[in-house]
Amino acid sequence: DTEVTQTPKHLVMGMTNKKSLKCEQHMGHRAMYWYKQKAKKPPELMFVYSYEKLSINESVPSRFSPECPNSSLLNLHLHALQPEDSALYLCASSQAGNTIYFGEGSWLTVV
Amino acid sequence: GDSVTQMEGPVTLSEEAFLTINCTYTATGYPSLFWYVQYPGEGLQLLLKATKADDKGSNKGFEATYRKETTSFHLEKGSVQVSDSAVYFCALNGNAGNMLTFGGGTRLMVKP
């Protein structure tokens, strides 16, 4: 069963709020990812964790803060976001070097 | 660097028509190739994959063959259904093994 679970599915937050997106997988995958997808565009890579350590940060602004508490969980902490950060945020996981599986995404609206 | 080019949409077809969505790539070495599908309001689902030259990936009636000589991975389906309406992304996973390079996506609309 290839399943990546993301919560919440929808989030509306103000520009001064602090919120978090959560992601969980139980496939034993050791790489986990955050992607951002704007309307009518392909996903853009934000962060990669490999064996619970941050291995790639694609020059993402510091108002996005990832955290990998253990090999099954990945969080994205959000603070002082801008309206242009409104997007679909996708979590994904893979066994190193293999197929990357995506979750259903969290729809974020910043007001 | 790696890149993926796929035909721009939208592609509009009648039910039971034949589908081809073209995808070509540029990459060093021997990348793995993927098609992902995104239904309205949902995340990305893996549709099919191929990991080496001449491999054919298939799923749900969709097929794509890894052609190294033409650096292509075209998606085909013999008879589309309304439920196939979605955005289709071609992607490659290069030598680093942990990063996907996506094409721009092709929206497919199937009319009854």
PDB file of C-alpha atoms in Angstrom:
ATOM      1  CA  ASP A   1       0.000   0.000   0.000  1.00  0.00           C
ATOM      2  CA  THR A   2       1.614   3.205  -1.177  1.00  0.00           C
ATOM      3  CA  GLU A   3       0.119   5.903   1.008  1.00  0.00           C
ATOM      4  CA  VAL A   4       1.273   9.285   2.136  1.00  0.00           C
ATOM      5  CA  THR A   5      -1.190  11.007   4.450  1.00  0.00           C
ATOM      6  CA  GLN A   6      -1.354  14.780   4.769  1.00  0.00           C
ATOM      7  CA  THR A   7      -3.284  16.961   7.219  1.00  0.00           C
ATOM      8  CA  PRO A   8      -5.092  19.254   7.108  1.00  0.00           C
ATOM      9  CA  LYS A   9      -6.556  19.024   3.628  1.00  0.00           C
ATOM     10  CA  HIS A  10      -7.529  22.700   3.688  1.00  0.00           C
ATOM     11  CA  LEU A  11      -6.033  25.540   5.749  1.00  0.00           C
ATOM     12  CA  VAL A  12      -6.852  29.237   5.795  1.00  0.00           C
ATOM     13  CA  MET A  13      -4.475  31.402   7.781  1.00  0.00           C
ATOM     14  CA  GLY A  14      -3.790  35.069   8.331  1.00  0.00           C
ATOM     15  CA  MET A  15      -0.447  36.637   7.597  1.00  0.00           C
ATOM     16  CA  THR A  16       0.402  36.840  11.305  1.00  0.00           C
ATOM     17  CA  ASN A  17      -0.616  33.276  12.148  1.00  0.00           C
ATOM     18  CA  LYS A  18       1.586  30.286  12.900  1.00  0.00           C
ATOM     19  CA  LYS A  19       0.361  26.968  11.570  1.00  0.00           C
ATOM     20  CA  SER A  20       1.774  23.593  10.570  1.00  0.00           C
ATOM     21  CA  LEU A  21       1.206  21.074   7.809  1.00  0.00           C
ATOM     22  CA  LYS A  22       1.722  17.428   8.706  1.00  0.00           C
ATOM     23  CA  CYS A  23       2.685  14.406   6.662  1.00  0.00           C
ATOM     24  CA  GLU A  24       2.963  10.737   7.585  1.00  0.00           C
ATOM     25  CA  GLN A  25       4.062   7.603   5.747  1.00  0.00           C
ATOM     26  CA  HIS A  26       4.381   4.023   6.942  1.00  0.00           C
ATOM     27  CA  MET A  27       6.107   2.489   3.939  1.00  0.00           C
ATOM     28  CA  GLY A  28       9.550   2.534   5.517  1.00  0.00           C
ATOM     29  CA  HIS A  29      10.712   5.171   3.062  1.00  0.00           C
ATOM     30  CA  ARG A  30      13.826   7.050   4.158  1.00  0.00           C
ATOM     31  CA  ALA A  31      13.437  10.109   1.945  1.00  0.00           C
ATOM     32  CA  MET A  32      10.631  12.636   2.410  1.00  0.00           C
ATOM     33  CA  TYR A  33       9.842  15.770   0.438  1.00  0.00           C
ATOM     34  CA  TRP A  34       7.853  18.980   0.448  1.00  0.00           C
ATOM     35  CA  TYR A  35       6.679  20.389  -2.875  1.00  0.00           C
ATOM     36  CA  LYS A  36       4.690  23.530  -3.634  1.00  0.00           C
ATOM     37  CA  GLN A  37       2.260  23.632  -6.559  1.00  0.00           C
ATOM     38  CA  LYS A  38       0.609  26.728  -7.945  1.00  0.00           C
ATOM     39  CA  ALA A  39      -2.409  26.532 -10.228  1.00  0.00           C
ATOM     40  CA  LYS A  40      -1.729  25.122 -13.696  1.00  0.00           C
ATOM     41  CA  LYS A  41       1.953  24.533 -12.898  1.00  0.00           C
ATOM     42  CA  PRO A  42       4.000  21.439 -12.053  1.00  0.00           C
ATOM     43  CA  PRO A  43       5.102  20.896  -8.464  1.00  0.00           C
ATOM     44  CA  GLU A  44       8.242  22.724  -7.348  1.00  0.00           C
ATOM     45  CA  LEU A  45      10.618  21.094  -4.905  1.00  0.00           C
ATOM     46  CA  MET A  46      11.063  22.874  -1.579  1.00  0.00           C
ATOM     47  CA  PHE A  47      12.866  20.483   0.785  1.00  0.00           C
ATOM     48  CA  VAL A  48      14.245  16.951   0.862  1.00  0.00           C
ATOM     49  CA  TYR A  49      14.945  14.953   4.006  1.00  0.00           C
ATOM     50  CA  SER A  50      17.101  11.880   3.747  1.00  0.00           C
ATOM     51  CA  TYR A  51      17.408   9.602   6.778  1.00  0.00           C
ATOM     52  CA  GLU A  52      15.763  12.342   8.871  1.00  0.00           C
ATOM     53  CA  LYS A  53      18.342  14.954   7.915  1.00  0.00           C
ATOM     54  CA  LEU A  54      17.695  17.930   5.686  1.00  0.00           C
ATOM     55  CA  SER A  55      19.611  17.261   2.472  1.00  0.00           C
ATOM     56  CA  ILE A  56      18.112  19.779   0.049  1.00  0.00           C
ATOM     57  CA  ASN A  57      16.675  23.255   0.618  1.00  0.00           C
ATOM     58  CA  GLU A  58      15.753  24.869  -2.659  1.00  0.00           C
ATOM     59  CA  SER A  59      16.353  28.414  -1.394  1.00  0.00           C
ATOM     60  CA  VAL A  60      12.996  28.480   0.344  1.00  0.00           C
ATOM     61  CA  PRO A  61      12.205  31.597   2.450  1.00  0.00           C
ATOM     62  CA  SER A  62      12.659  31.151   6.182  1.00  0.00           C
ATOM     63  CA  ARG A  63       8.945  31.672   6.809  1.00  0.00           C
ATOM     64  CA  PHE A  64       8.713  27.992   5.798  1.00  0.00           C
ATOM     65  CA  SER A  65      10.427  25.748   8.341  1.00  0.00           C
ATOM     66  CA  PRO A  66      10.546  21.984   7.814  1.00  0.00           C
ATOM     67  CA  GLU A  67      10.926  19.425  10.564  1.00  0.00           C
ATOM     68  CA  CYS A  68      11.385  15.665  10.467  1.00  0.00           C
ATOM     69  CA  PRO A  69      10.673  14.298  13.978  1.00  0.00           C
ATOM     70  CA  ASN A  70      11.204  10.684  12.911  1.00  0.00           C
ATOM     71  CA  SER A  71      11.422   8.532   9.810  1.00  0.00           C
ATOM     72  CA  SER A  72       7.634   8.455   9.364  1.00  0.00           C
ATOM     73  CA  LEU A  73       6.719  12.081   9.981  1.00  0.00           C
ATOM     74  CA  LEU A  74       7.395  15.340   8.208  1.00  0.00           C
ATOM     75  CA  ASN A  75       6.095  18.741   9.225  1.00  0.00           C
ATOM     76  CA  LEU A  76       6.120  22.131   7.540  1.00  0.00           C
ATOM     77  CA  HIS A  77       5.851  25.033   9.968  1.00  0.00           C
ATOM     78  CA  LEU A  78       4.376  28.208   8.541  1.00  0.00           C
ATOM     79  CA  HIS A  79       4.838  31.702   9.967  1.00  0.00           C
ATOM     80  CA  ALA A  80       4.276  35.204   8.610  1.00  0.00           C
ATOM     81  CA  LEU A  81       3.242  33.958   5.189  1.00  0.00           C
ATOM     82  CA  GLN A  82       2.228  36.174   2.297  1.00  0.00           C
ATOM     83  CA  PRO A  83      -0.859  35.847   0.076  1.00  0.00           C
ATOM     84  CA  GLU A  84       1.392  34.670  -2.772  1.00  0.00           C
ATOM     85  CA  ASP A  85       2.268  31.619  -0.663  1.00  0.00           C
ATOM     86  CA  SER A  86      -1.262  30.335  -1.222  1.00  0.00           C
ATOM     87  CA  ALA A  87      -0.864  27.037  -3.064  1.00  0.00           C
ATOM     88  CA  LEU A  88      -1.204  23.282  -2.857  1.00  0.00           C
ATOM     89  CA  TYR A  89       1.542  21.821  -0.657  1.00  0.00           C
ATOM     90  CA  LEU A  90       2.432  18.250  -1.479  1.00  0.00           C
ATOM     91  CA  CYS A  91       4.326  15.829   0.701  1.00  0.00           C
ATOM     92  CA  ALA A  92       6.047  12.850  -0.890  1.00  0.00           C
ATOM     93  CA  SER A  93       8.257   9.949   0.093  1.00  0.00           C
ATOM     94  CA  SER A  94      10.522   7.395  -1.539  1.00  0.00           C
ATOM     95  CA  GLN A  95      12.963   4.676  -0.827  1.00  0.00           C
ATOM     96  CA  ALA A  96      16.328   6.118  -1.798  1.00  0.00           C
ATOM     97  CA  GLY A  97      16.707   6.333  -5.546  1.00  0.00           C
ATOM     98  CA  ASN A  98      13.304   4.865  -6.318  1.00  0.00           C
ATOM     99  CA  THR A  99       9.793   5.971  -7.170  1.00  0.00           C
ATOM    100  CA  ILE A 100       8.501   9.064  -5.389  1.00  0.00           C
ATOM    101  CA  TYR A 101       4.944   8.786  -4.036  1.00  0.00           C
ATOM    102  CA  PHE A 102       2.818  11.816  -3.293  1.00  0.00           C
ATOM    103  CA  GLY A 103       0.102  12.571  -0.781  1.00  0.00           C
ATOM    104  CA  GLU A 104      -3.212  14.239  -1.551  1.00  0.00           C
ATOM    105  CA  GLY A 105      -1.868  17.640  -0.610  1.00  0.00           C
ATOM    106  CA  SER A 106      -2.830  20.481   1.700  1.00  0.00           C
ATOM    107  CA  TRP A 107      -4.589  23.456   0.131  1.00  0.00           C
ATOM    108  CA  LEU A 108      -3.271  26.597   1.813  1.00  0.00           C
ATOM    109  CA  THR A 109      -4.919  29.996   1.543  1.00  0.00           C
ATOM    110  CA  VAL A 110      -3.196  33.002   3.128  1.00  0.00           C
ATOM    111  CA  VAL A 111      -5.491  35.965   3.768  1.00  0.00           C
TER     112      VAL A 111
ATOM    113  CA  GLY B   1      20.703  20.100 -16.427  1.00  0.00           C
ATOM    114  CA  ASP B   2      17.827  17.693 -16.780  1.00  0.00           C
ATOM    115  CA  SER B   3      14.648  18.825 -18.517  1.00  0.00           C
ATOM    116  CA  VAL B   4      11.303  17.419 -19.651  1.00  0.00           C
ATOM    117  CA  THR B   5       9.155  18.802 -22.441  1.00  0.00           C
ATOM    118  CA  GLN B   6       5.585  17.716 -22.961  1.00  0.00           C
ATOM    119  CA  MET B   7       2.908  18.890 -25.323  1.00  0.00           C
ATOM    120  CA  GLU B   8       0.861  21.817 -24.175  1.00  0.00           C
ATOM    121  CA  GLY B   9      -2.816  21.344 -23.648  1.00  0.00           C
ATOM    122  CA  PRO B  10      -5.566  21.300 -23.270  1.00  0.00           C
ATOM    123  CA  VAL B  11      -6.161  18.154 -25.241  1.00  0.00           C
ATOM    124  CA  THR B  12      -9.872  17.659 -25.881  1.00  0.00           C
ATOM    125  CA  LEU B  13     -11.120  14.269 -27.029  1.00  0.00           C
ATOM    126  CA  SER B  14     -14.394  12.458 -27.355  1.00  0.00           C
ATOM    127  CA  GLU B  15     -14.983   9.347 -25.305  1.00  0.00           C
ATOM    128  CA  GLU B  16     -13.386   6.210 -26.813  1.00  0.00           C
ATOM    129  CA  ALA B  17     -10.878   8.235 -28.844  1.00  0.00           C
ATOM    130  CA  PHE B  18      -7.177   7.343 -28.986  1.00  0.00           C
ATOM    131  CA  LEU B  19      -4.878   9.389 -26.778  1.00  0.00           C
ATOM    132  CA  THR B  20      -1.245  10.352 -27.263  1.00  0.00           C
ATOM    133  CA  ILE B  21       0.551  12.855 -25.047  1.00  0.00           C
ATOM    134  CA  ASN B  22       4.101  13.482 -26.198  1.00  0.00           C
ATOM    135  CA  CYS B  23       6.992  13.714 -23.766  1.00  0.00           C
ATOM    136  CA  THR B  24      10.684  14.153 -24.526  1.00  0.00           C
ATOM    137  CA  TYR B  25      13.539  14.570 -22.094  1.00  0.00           C
ATOM    138  CA  THR B  26      17.121  15.705 -21.752  1.00  0.00           C
ATOM    139  CA  ALA B  27      19.244  14.022 -19.127  1.00  0.00           C
ATOM    140  CA  THR B  28      22.683  12.591 -18.577  1.00  0.00           C
ATOM    141  CA  GLY B  29      23.047   8.916 -17.860  1.00  0.00           C
ATOM    142  CA  TYR B  30      20.037   6.650 -17.499  1.00  0.00           C
ATOM    143  CA  PRO B  31      17.123   8.342 -15.769  1.00  0.00           C
ATOM    144  CA  SER B  32      13.930   6.659 -14.650  1.00  0.00           C
ATOM    145  CA  LEU B  33      10.826   8.010 -16.370  1.00  0.00           C
ATOM    146  CA  PHE B  34       7.344   8.509 -14.933  1.00  0.00           C
ATOM    147  CA  TRP B  35       3.859   9.636 -15.760  1.00  0.00           C
ATOM    148  CA  TYR B  36       1.848  11.131 -12.899  1.00  0.00           C
ATOM    149  CA  VAL B  37      -1.830  12.032 -13.073  1.00  0.00           C
ATOM    150  CA  GLN B  38      -3.583  14.752 -11.097  1.00  0.00           C
ATOM    151  CA  TYR B  39      -7.366  14.651 -10.950  1.00  0.00           C
ATOM    152  CA  PRO B  40      -9.184  17.900 -10.108  1.00  0.00           C
ATOM    153  CA  GLY B  41      -8.656  18.940  -6.502  1.00  0.00           C
ATOM    154  CA  GLU B  42      -6.314  16.063  -5.737  1.00  0.00           C
ATOM    155  CA  GLY B  43      -2.626  15.301  -5.340  1.00  0.00           C
ATOM    156  CA  LEU B  44      -0.371  13.496  -7.795  1.00  0.00           C
ATOM    157  CA  GLN B  45      -0.820   9.784  -8.389  1.00  0.00           C
ATOM    158  CA  LEU B  46       1.795   7.635 -10.019  1.00  0.00           C
ATOM    159  CA  LEU B  47       0.307   6.337 -13.263  1.00  0.00           C
ATOM    160  CA  LEU B  48       3.210   4.320 -14.657  1.00  0.00           C
ATOM    161  CA  LYS B  49       6.971   4.185 -14.816  1.00  0.00           C
ATOM    162  CA  ALA B  50       9.917   2.742 -16.729  1.00  0.00           C
ATOM    163  CA  THR B  51      13.429   2.445 -15.391  1.00  0.00           C
ATOM    164  CA  LYS B  52      15.496   1.435 -18.417  1.00  0.00           C
ATOM    165  CA  ALA B  53      15.546   1.687 -22.188  1.00  0.00           C
ATOM    166  CA  ASP B  54      12.823  -0.243 -24.039  1.00  0.00           C
ATOM    167  CA  ASP B  55      10.849  -0.836 -20.840  1.00  0.00           C
ATOM    168  CA  LYS B  56       7.123  -0.387 -21.246  1.00  0.00           C
ATOM    169  CA  GLY B  57       5.144   0.936 -18.306  1.00  0.00           C
ATOM    170  CA  SER B  58       1.422   0.270 -18.207  1.00  0.00           C
ATOM    171  CA  ASN B  59      -1.522   0.844 -15.892  1.00  0.00           C
ATOM    172  CA  LYS B  60      -5.294   1.368 -16.247  1.00  0.00           C
ATOM    173  CA  GLY B  61      -5.045   1.004 -20.038  1.00  0.00           C
ATOM    174  CA  PHE B  62      -2.300   3.629 -20.332  1.00  0.00           C
ATOM    175  CA  GLU B  63       1.091   2.711 -21.776  1.00  0.00           C
ATOM    176  CA  ALA B  64       4.422   4.425 -22.361  1.00  0.00           C
ATOM    177  CA  THR B  65       7.698   3.038 -23.724  1.00  0.00           C
ATOM    178  CA  TYR B  66      11.126   4.326 -22.704  1.00  0.00           C
ATOM    179  CA  ARG B  67      12.814   5.202 -26.010  1.00  0.00           C
ATOM    180  CA  LYS B  68      16.418   6.154 -25.433  1.00  0.00           C
ATOM    181  CA  GLU B  69      17.207   6.684 -29.104  1.00  0.00           C
ATOM    182  CA  THR B  70      14.551   9.386 -29.374  1.00  0.00           C
ATOM    183  CA  THR B  71      14.694  10.428 -25.683  1.00  0.00           C
ATOM    184  CA  SER B  72      10.935  10.054 -25.499  1.00  0.00           C
ATOM    185  CA  PHE B  73       8.292   8.572 -23.199  1.00  0.00           C
ATOM    186  CA  HIS B  74       4.981   9.215 -24.940  1.00  0.00           C
ATOM    187  CA  LEU B  75       1.766   8.340 -23.087  1.00  0.00           C
ATOM    188  CA  GLU B  76      -0.925   6.421 -25.000  1.00  0.00           C
ATOM    189  CA  LYS B  77      -4.348   4.987 -24.340  1.00  0.00           C
ATOM    190  CA  GLY B  78      -6.485   3.238 -26.889  1.00  0.00           C
ATOM    191  CA  SER B  79      -9.900   4.377 -25.686  1.00  0.00           C
ATOM    192  CA  VAL B  80     -10.265   7.262 -23.239  1.00  0.00           C
ATOM    193  CA  GLN B  81     -13.121   7.714 -20.805  1.00  0.00           C
ATOM    194  CA  VAL B  82     -14.635  10.808 -19.255  1.00  0.00           C
ATOM    195  CA  SER B  83     -13.074   9.724 -15.974  1.00  0.00           C
ATOM    196  CA  ASP B  84      -9.592  10.108 -17.542  1.00  0.00           C
ATOM    197  CA  SER B  85     -10.036  13.888 -17.565  1.00  0.00           C
ATOM    198  CA  ALA B  86      -7.101  15.177 -15.543  1.00  0.00           C
ATOM    199  CA  VAL B  87      -3.683  16.795 -15.812  1.00  0.00           C
ATOM    200  CA  TYR B  88      -0.863  14.459 -16.812  1.00  0.00           C
ATOM    201  CA  PHE B  89       2.745  15.149 -15.855  1.00  0.00           C
ATOM    202  CA  CYS B  90       5.760  13.492 -17.421  1.00  0.00           C
ATOM    203  CA  ALA B  91       8.771  13.392 -15.108  1.00  0.00           C
ATOM    204  CA  LEU B  92      12.255  11.969 -14.774  1.00  0.00           C
ATOM    205  CA  ASN B  93      14.361  10.983 -11.811  1.00  0.00           C
ATOM    206  CA  GLY B  94      17.978  11.457 -12.727  1.00  0.00           C
ATOM    207  CA  ASN B  95      21.234  10.100 -11.483  1.00  0.00           C
ATOM    208  CA  ALA B  96      20.904  11.749  -8.080  1.00  0.00           C
ATOM    209  CA  GLY B  97      17.904   9.540  -7.533  1.00  0.00           C
ATOM    210  CA  ASN B  98      16.005  11.797  -5.192  1.00  0.00           C
ATOM    211  CA  MET B  99      14.728  14.648  -7.329  1.00  0.00           C
ATOM    212  CA  LEU B 100      12.007  14.718  -9.943  1.00  0.00           C
ATOM    213  CA  THR B 101      12.170  16.974 -12.970  1.00  0.00           C
ATOM    214  CA  PHE B 102       8.650  17.620 -14.261  1.00  0.00           C
ATOM    215  CA  GLY B 103       7.278  18.627 -17.611  1.00  0.00           C
ATOM    216  CA  GLY B 104       4.776  21.462 -17.679  1.00  0.00           C
ATOM    217  CA  GLY B 105       1.736  19.183 -17.545  1.00  0.00           C
ATOM    218  CA  THR B 106      -0.949  18.461 -20.126  1.00  0.00           C
ATOM    219  CA  ARG B 107      -4.619  18.888 -19.336  1.00  0.00           C
ATOM    220  CA  LEU B 108      -6.836  16.239 -20.888  1.00  0.00           C
ATOM    221  CA  MET B 109     -10.562  16.838 -21.250  1.00  0.00           C
ATOM    222  CA  VAL B 110     -12.724  13.940 -22.428  1.00  0.00           C
ATOM    223  CA  LYS B 111     -16.256  14.719 -23.543  1.00  0.00           C
ATOM    224  CA  PRO B 112     -19.096  12.185 -23.573  1.00  0.00           C
TER     225      PRO B 112
END
